Coordinates of C-alpha atoms and ligand atoms in Angstrom, one line a residue:
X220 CA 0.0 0.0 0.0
X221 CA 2.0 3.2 -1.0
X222 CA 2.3 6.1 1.3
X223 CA -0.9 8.2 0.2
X224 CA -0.8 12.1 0.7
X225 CA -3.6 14.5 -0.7
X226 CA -1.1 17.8 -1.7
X227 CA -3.5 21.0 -0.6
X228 CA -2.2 25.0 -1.0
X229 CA -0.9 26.1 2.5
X230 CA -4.2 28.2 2.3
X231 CA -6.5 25.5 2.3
X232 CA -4.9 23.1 4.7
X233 CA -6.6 23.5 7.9
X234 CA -10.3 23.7 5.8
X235 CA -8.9 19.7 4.4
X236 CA -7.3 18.7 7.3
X237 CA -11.1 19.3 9.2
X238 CA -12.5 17.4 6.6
X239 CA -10.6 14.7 6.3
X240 CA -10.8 14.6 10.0
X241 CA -14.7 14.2 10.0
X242 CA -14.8 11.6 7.6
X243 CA -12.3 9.4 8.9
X244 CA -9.8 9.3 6.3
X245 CA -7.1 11.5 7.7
X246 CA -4.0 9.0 8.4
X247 CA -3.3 10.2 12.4
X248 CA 0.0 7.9 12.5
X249 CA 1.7 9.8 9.7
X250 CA 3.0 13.8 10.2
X251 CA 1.0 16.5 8.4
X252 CA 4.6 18.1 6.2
X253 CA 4.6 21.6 4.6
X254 CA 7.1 22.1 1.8
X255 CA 7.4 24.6 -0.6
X256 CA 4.0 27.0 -0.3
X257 CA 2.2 23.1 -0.4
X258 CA 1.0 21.0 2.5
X259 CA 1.0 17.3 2.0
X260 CA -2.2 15.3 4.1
X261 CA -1.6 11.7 5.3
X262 CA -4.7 9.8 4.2
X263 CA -5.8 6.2 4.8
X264 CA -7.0 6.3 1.3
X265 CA -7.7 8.5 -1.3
X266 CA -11.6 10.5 -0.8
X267 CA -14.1 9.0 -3.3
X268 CA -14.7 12.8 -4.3
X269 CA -11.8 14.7 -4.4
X270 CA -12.2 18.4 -2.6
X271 CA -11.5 21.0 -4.7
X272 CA -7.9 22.4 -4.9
X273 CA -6.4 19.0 -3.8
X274 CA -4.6 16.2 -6.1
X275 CA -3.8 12.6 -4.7
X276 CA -0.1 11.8 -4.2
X277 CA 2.2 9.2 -3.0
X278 CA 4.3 10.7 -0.5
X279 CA 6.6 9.9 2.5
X280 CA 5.2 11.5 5.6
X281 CA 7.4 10.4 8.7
X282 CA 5.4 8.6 11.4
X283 CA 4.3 10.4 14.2
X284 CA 6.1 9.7 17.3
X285 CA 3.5 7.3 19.5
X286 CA 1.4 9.1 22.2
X287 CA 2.6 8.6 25.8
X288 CA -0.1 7.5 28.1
X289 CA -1.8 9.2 30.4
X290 CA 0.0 7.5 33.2
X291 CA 3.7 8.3 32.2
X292 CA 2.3 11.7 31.5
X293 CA 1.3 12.1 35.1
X294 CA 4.2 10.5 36.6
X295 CA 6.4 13.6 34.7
X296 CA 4.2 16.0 36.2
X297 CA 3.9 14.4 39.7
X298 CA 7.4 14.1 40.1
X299 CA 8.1 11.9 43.6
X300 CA 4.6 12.0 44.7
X301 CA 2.6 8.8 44.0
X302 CA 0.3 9.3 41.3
X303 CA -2.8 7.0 42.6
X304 CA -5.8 6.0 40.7
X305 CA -5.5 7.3 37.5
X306 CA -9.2 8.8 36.6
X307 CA -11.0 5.3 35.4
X308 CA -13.1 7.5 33.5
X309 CA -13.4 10.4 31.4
X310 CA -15.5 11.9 28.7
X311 CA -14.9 13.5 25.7
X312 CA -17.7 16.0 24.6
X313 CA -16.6 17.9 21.5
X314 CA -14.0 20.1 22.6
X315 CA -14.5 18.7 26.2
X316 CA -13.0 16.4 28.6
X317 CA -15.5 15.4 31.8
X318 CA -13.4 13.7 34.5
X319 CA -15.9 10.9 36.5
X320 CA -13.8 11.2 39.5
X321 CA -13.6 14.2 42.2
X322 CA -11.6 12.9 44.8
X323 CA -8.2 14.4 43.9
X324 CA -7.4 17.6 45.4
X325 CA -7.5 20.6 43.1
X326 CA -3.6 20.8 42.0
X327 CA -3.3 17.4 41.5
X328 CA -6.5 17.4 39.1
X329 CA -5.7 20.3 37.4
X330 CA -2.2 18.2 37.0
X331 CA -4.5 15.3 35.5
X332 CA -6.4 17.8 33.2
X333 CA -3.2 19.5 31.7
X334 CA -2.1 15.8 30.6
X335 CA -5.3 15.0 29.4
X336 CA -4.8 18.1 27.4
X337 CA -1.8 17.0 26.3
X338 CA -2.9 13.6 24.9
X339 CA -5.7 15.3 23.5
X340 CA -5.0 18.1 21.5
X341 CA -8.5 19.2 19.9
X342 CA -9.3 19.6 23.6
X343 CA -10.0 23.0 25.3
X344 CA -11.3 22.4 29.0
X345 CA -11.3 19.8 31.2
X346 CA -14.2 19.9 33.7
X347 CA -14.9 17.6 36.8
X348 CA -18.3 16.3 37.6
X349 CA -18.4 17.9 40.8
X350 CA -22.5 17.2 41.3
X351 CA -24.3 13.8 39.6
X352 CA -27.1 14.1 37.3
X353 CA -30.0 15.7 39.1
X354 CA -33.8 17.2 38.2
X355 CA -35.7 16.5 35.4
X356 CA -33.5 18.0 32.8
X357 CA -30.5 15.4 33.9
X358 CA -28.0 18.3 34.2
X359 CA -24.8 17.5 36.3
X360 CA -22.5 20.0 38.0
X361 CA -18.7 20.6 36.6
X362 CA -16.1 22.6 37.7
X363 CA -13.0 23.9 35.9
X364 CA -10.0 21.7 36.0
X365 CA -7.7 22.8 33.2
X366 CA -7.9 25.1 30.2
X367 CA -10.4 27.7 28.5
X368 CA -13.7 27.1 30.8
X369 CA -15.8 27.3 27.4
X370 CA -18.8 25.0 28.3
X371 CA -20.5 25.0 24.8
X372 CA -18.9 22.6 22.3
X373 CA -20.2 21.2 19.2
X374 CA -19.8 17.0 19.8
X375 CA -19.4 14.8 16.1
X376 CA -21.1 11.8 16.8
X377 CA -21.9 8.4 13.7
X378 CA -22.2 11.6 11.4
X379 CA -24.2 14.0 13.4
X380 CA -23.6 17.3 14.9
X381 CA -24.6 18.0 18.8
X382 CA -24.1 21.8 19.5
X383 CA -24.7 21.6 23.4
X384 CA -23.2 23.6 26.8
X385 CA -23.0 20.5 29.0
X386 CA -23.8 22.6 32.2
X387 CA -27.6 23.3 30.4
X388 CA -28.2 20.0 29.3
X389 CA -27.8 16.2 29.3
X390 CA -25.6 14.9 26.6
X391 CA -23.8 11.3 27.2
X392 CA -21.3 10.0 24.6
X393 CA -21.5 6.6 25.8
X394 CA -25.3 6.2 24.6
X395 CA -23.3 6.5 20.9
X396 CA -23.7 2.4 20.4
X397 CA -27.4 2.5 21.8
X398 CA -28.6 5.2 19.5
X399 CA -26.8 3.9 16.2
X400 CA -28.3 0.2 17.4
X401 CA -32.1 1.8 17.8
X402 CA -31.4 3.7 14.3
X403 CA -30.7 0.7 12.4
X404 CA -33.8 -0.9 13.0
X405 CA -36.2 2.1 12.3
X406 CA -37.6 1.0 8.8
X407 CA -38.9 3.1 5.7
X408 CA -42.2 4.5 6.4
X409 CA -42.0 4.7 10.2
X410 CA -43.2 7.5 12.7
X411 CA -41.1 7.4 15.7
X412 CA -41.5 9.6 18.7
X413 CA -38.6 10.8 21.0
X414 CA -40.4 11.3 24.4
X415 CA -37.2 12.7 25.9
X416 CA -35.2 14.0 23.0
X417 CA -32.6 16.5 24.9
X418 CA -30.7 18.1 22.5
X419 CA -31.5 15.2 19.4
X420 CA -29.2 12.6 19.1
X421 CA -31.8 9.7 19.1
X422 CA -33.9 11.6 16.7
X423 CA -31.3 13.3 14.5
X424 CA -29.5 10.2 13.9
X425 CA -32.7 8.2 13.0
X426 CA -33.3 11.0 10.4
X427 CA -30.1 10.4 8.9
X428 CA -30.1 7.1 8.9
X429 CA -33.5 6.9 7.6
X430 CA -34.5 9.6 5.6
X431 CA -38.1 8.3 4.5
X432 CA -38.6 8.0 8.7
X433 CA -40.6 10.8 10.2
X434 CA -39.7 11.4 13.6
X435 CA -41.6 13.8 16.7
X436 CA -38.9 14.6 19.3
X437 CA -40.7 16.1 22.5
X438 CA -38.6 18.0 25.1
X439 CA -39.2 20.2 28.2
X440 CA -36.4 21.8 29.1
X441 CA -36.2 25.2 26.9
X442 CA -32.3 25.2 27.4
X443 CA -32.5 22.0 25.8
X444 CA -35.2 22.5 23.0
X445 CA -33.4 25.6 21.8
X446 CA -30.2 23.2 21.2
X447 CA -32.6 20.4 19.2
X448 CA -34.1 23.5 17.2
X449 CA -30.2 24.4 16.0
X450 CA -29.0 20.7 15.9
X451 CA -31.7 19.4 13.5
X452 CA -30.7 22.8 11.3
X453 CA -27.8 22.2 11.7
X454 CA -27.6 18.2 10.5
X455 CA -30.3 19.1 7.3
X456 CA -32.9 16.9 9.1
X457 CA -35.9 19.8 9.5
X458 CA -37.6 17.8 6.5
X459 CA -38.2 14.8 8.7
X460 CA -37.8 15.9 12.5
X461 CA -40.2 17.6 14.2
X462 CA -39.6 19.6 17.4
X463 CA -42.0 19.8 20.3
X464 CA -41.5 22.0 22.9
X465 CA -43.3 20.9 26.4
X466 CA -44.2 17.6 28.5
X467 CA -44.5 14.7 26.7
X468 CA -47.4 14.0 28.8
X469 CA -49.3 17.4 27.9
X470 CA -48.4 17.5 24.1
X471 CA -49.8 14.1 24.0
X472 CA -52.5 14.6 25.9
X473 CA -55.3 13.5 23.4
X474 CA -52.9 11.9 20.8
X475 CA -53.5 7.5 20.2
X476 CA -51.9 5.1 17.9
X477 CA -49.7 7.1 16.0
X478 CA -46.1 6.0 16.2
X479 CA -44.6 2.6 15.3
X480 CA -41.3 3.4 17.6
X481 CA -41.3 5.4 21.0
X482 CA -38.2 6.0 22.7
X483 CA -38.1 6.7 26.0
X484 CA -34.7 7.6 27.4
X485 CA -35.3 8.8 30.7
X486 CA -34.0 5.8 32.7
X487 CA -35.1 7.2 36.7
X488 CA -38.6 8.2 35.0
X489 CA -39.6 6.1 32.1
X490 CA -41.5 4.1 33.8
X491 CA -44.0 6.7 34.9
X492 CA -44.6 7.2 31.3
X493 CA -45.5 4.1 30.0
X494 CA -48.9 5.1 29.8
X495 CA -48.3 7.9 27.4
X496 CA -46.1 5.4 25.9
X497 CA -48.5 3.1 25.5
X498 CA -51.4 5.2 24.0
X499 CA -49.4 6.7 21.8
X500 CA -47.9 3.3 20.5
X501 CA -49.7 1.6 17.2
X502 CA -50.7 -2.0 17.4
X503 CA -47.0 -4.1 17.5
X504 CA -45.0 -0.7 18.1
X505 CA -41.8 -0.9 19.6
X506 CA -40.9 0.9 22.6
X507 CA -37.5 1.7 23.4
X508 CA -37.4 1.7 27.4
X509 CA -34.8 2.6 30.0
X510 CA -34.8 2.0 33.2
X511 CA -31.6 2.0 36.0
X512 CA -31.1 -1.4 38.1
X513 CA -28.6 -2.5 40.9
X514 CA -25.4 -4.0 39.0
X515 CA -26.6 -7.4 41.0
X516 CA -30.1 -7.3 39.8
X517 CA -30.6 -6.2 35.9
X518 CA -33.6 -7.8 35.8
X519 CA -35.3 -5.1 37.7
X520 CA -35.8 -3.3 34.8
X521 CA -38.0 -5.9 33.2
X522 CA -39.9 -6.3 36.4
X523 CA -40.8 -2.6 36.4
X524 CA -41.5 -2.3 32.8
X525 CA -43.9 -5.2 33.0
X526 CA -45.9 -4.3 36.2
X527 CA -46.8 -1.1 34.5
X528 CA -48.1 -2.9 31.2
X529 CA -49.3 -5.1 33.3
X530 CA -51.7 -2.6 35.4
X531 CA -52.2 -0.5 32.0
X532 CA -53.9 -4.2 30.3
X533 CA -51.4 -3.3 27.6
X534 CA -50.4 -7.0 25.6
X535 CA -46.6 -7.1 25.0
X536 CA -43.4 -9.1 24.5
X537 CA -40.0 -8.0 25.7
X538 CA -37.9 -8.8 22.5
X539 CA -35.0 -7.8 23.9
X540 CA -32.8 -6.6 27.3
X541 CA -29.6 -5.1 27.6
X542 CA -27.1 -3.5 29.8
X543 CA -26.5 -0.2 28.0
X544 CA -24.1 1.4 30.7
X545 CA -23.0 2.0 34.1
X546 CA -24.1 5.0 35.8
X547 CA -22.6 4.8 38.8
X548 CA -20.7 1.7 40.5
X549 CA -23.5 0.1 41.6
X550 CA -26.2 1.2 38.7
X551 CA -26.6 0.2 35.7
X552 CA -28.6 1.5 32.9
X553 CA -30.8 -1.2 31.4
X554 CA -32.1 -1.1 27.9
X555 CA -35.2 -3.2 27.0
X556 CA -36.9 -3.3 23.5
X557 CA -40.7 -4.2 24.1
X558 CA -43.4 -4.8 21.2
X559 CA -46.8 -3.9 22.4
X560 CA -50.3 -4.1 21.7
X561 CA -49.5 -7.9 20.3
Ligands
SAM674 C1 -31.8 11.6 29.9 S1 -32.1 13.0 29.0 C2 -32.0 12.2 27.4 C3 -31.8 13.2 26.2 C4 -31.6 12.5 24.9 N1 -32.6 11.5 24.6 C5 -30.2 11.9 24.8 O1 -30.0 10.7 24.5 O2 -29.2 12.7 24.9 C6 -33.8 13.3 29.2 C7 -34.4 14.5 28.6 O3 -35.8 14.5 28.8 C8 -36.3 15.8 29.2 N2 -37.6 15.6 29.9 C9 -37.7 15.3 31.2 N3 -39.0 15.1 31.5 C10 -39.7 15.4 30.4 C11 -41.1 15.4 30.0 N4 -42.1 15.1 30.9 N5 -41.4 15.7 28.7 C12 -40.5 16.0 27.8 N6 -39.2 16.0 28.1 C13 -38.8 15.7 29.3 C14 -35.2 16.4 30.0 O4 -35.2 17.8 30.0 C15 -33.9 15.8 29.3 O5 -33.4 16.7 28.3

């Protein structure tokens, strides 16, 4: 395989470079090189429409050196003090890095953030979670560990574009696999409603995925809503996504039998709105639900889900259960596919 290099004018470069970088063919192990008023782009293979301004080349860009880790990183900076647990998890949010951990005192995180920075270089602040997810809106509190402070980020995701400010809103990366799982099975024809759609990622991605979908994506919060009115702009989906500002409960008020997919990300809550749910749900819908069990006893999602149905007379089969992540170190977010109305 020869060493392929797009050659871009110096003045286009960075515009490429972003490009390349969204779409996945920018070669990361080989060094960008600039030589003579050109700049010549590592690529994993040659675009299947060639930007403007750029011609394919072969071309010998040195290897970049490999990254240190995060761990001999910190060592550097923590000289003869012992660097302990190493944050077991962080984040990345667009230009953002949320540390899971708080019990490091302020130095020695801002120490950790700076080499997370360092690792990292498209990254401008590094917050803590200071506060878990709290209220309806599912917004946790963050403080400033290293960097700019800028809150509001725009977050590429399977595609998609999330403008958010991740002190307004809920946005969590690790839902990624759930949401492209849930997108592939939405068919041609379907009308799918987001109960809880935050700033759009269920609903946006479902658009994309599948154009001839139509999808209603309800949310409350107005920090929120003003983010899905931008983001749906913003990833050309305003032909099939509709946004509805207000309670799910209250928009759909009168509303029966209209959607062949709900989704219902609101694992502490959901199951206070399997009614709505359910009324709104055509005969063999699907409905998406999430609920939060104790690591040792997933199946309490099921159990809830089904003592709702249960009470609502609703028929229903539970096609299938999963554990879609861990949201705290005893809790665990529990996924559950159910077709209803059988
Ligand atoms: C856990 S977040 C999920 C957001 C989004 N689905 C995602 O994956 O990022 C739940 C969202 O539901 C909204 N919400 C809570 N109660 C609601 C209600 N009764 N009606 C509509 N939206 C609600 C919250 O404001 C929040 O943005």
């Amino acid at each position: 395989m020869p060493n392929l290099a797009l050659r871009v004018e110096k003045t286009r470069a960075e515009q490429i470079l972003t490009l390349l970088r969204g779409v996945g063919l920018l070669d990361t192990a080989r060094r960008v090189v600039r030589s003579q008023g050109h700049v010549y782009v590592p690529v994993v293979q040659a675009p299947e429409q060639l930007p403007p301004g750029c011609e394919v080349v072969v071309h010998e860009n040195p290897a970049n050196p490999p990254r240190p880790s995060l761990a001999s990183l910190l060592s550097e900076s923590f000289g003869p003090q012992p660097v302990g647990r190493l944050p077991h998890s962080f984040d990345i949010i667009g230009s953002i890095v949320v540390i899971n951990q708080s019990d490091r005192p302020p130095e020695q995180l801002r120490m950790v953030g700076e080499a997370i920075m360092g690792l990292h270089r498209n990254v401008r602040t590094v917050m803590v979670k200071s506060q878990p997810l709290s209220g309806e809106e599912r917004v946790g509190g963050y403080t400033l560990v290293a960097g700019e402070g800028i809150t509001e980020t725009t977050h590429k995701e399977s595609g998609c574009l999330y403008k958010l400010d991740i002190t307004k809103v809920f946005f969590s990366p690790r839902l990624s696999a759930e949401r492209l799982r849930v997108s592939r099975q939405v068919g041609a024809g379907e009308f799918v409603i987001d109960m809880f759609a935050g700033v759009g990622p269920f609903s946006i991605l479902i658009a994309k995925k599948q154009p001839r979908s139509t999808v209603y994506s309800v949310e409350k919060s107005g920090e929120a809503y003003r983010y899905l009115v931008e983001n749906i702009r913003l990833n050309r989906v305003d032909g099939n996504v509709t946004p509805l500002h207000g309670d799910v409960s209250t928009i759909f008020a009168h509303a029966e039998g209209l959607a062949d997919r709900v989704i219902m990300n609101l694992p502490y809550e959901a199951h206070r709105f399997l009614y709505v749910a359910s009324r709104l749900a055509r005969q063999r819908a699907i409905i998406h639900f999430y609920s939060i069990s104790p690591r040792e006893e997933p199946s309490c999602a099921a159990d809830l889900a089904a003592r709702h149905l249960d009470g609502l007379g609703v028929t229903y089969e539970v096609l299938s259960t999963r554990v879609v992540k861990e949201t705290a170190p005893s809790k665990l977010m529990v996924g559950l596919d159910i077709r209803v109305k059988l």
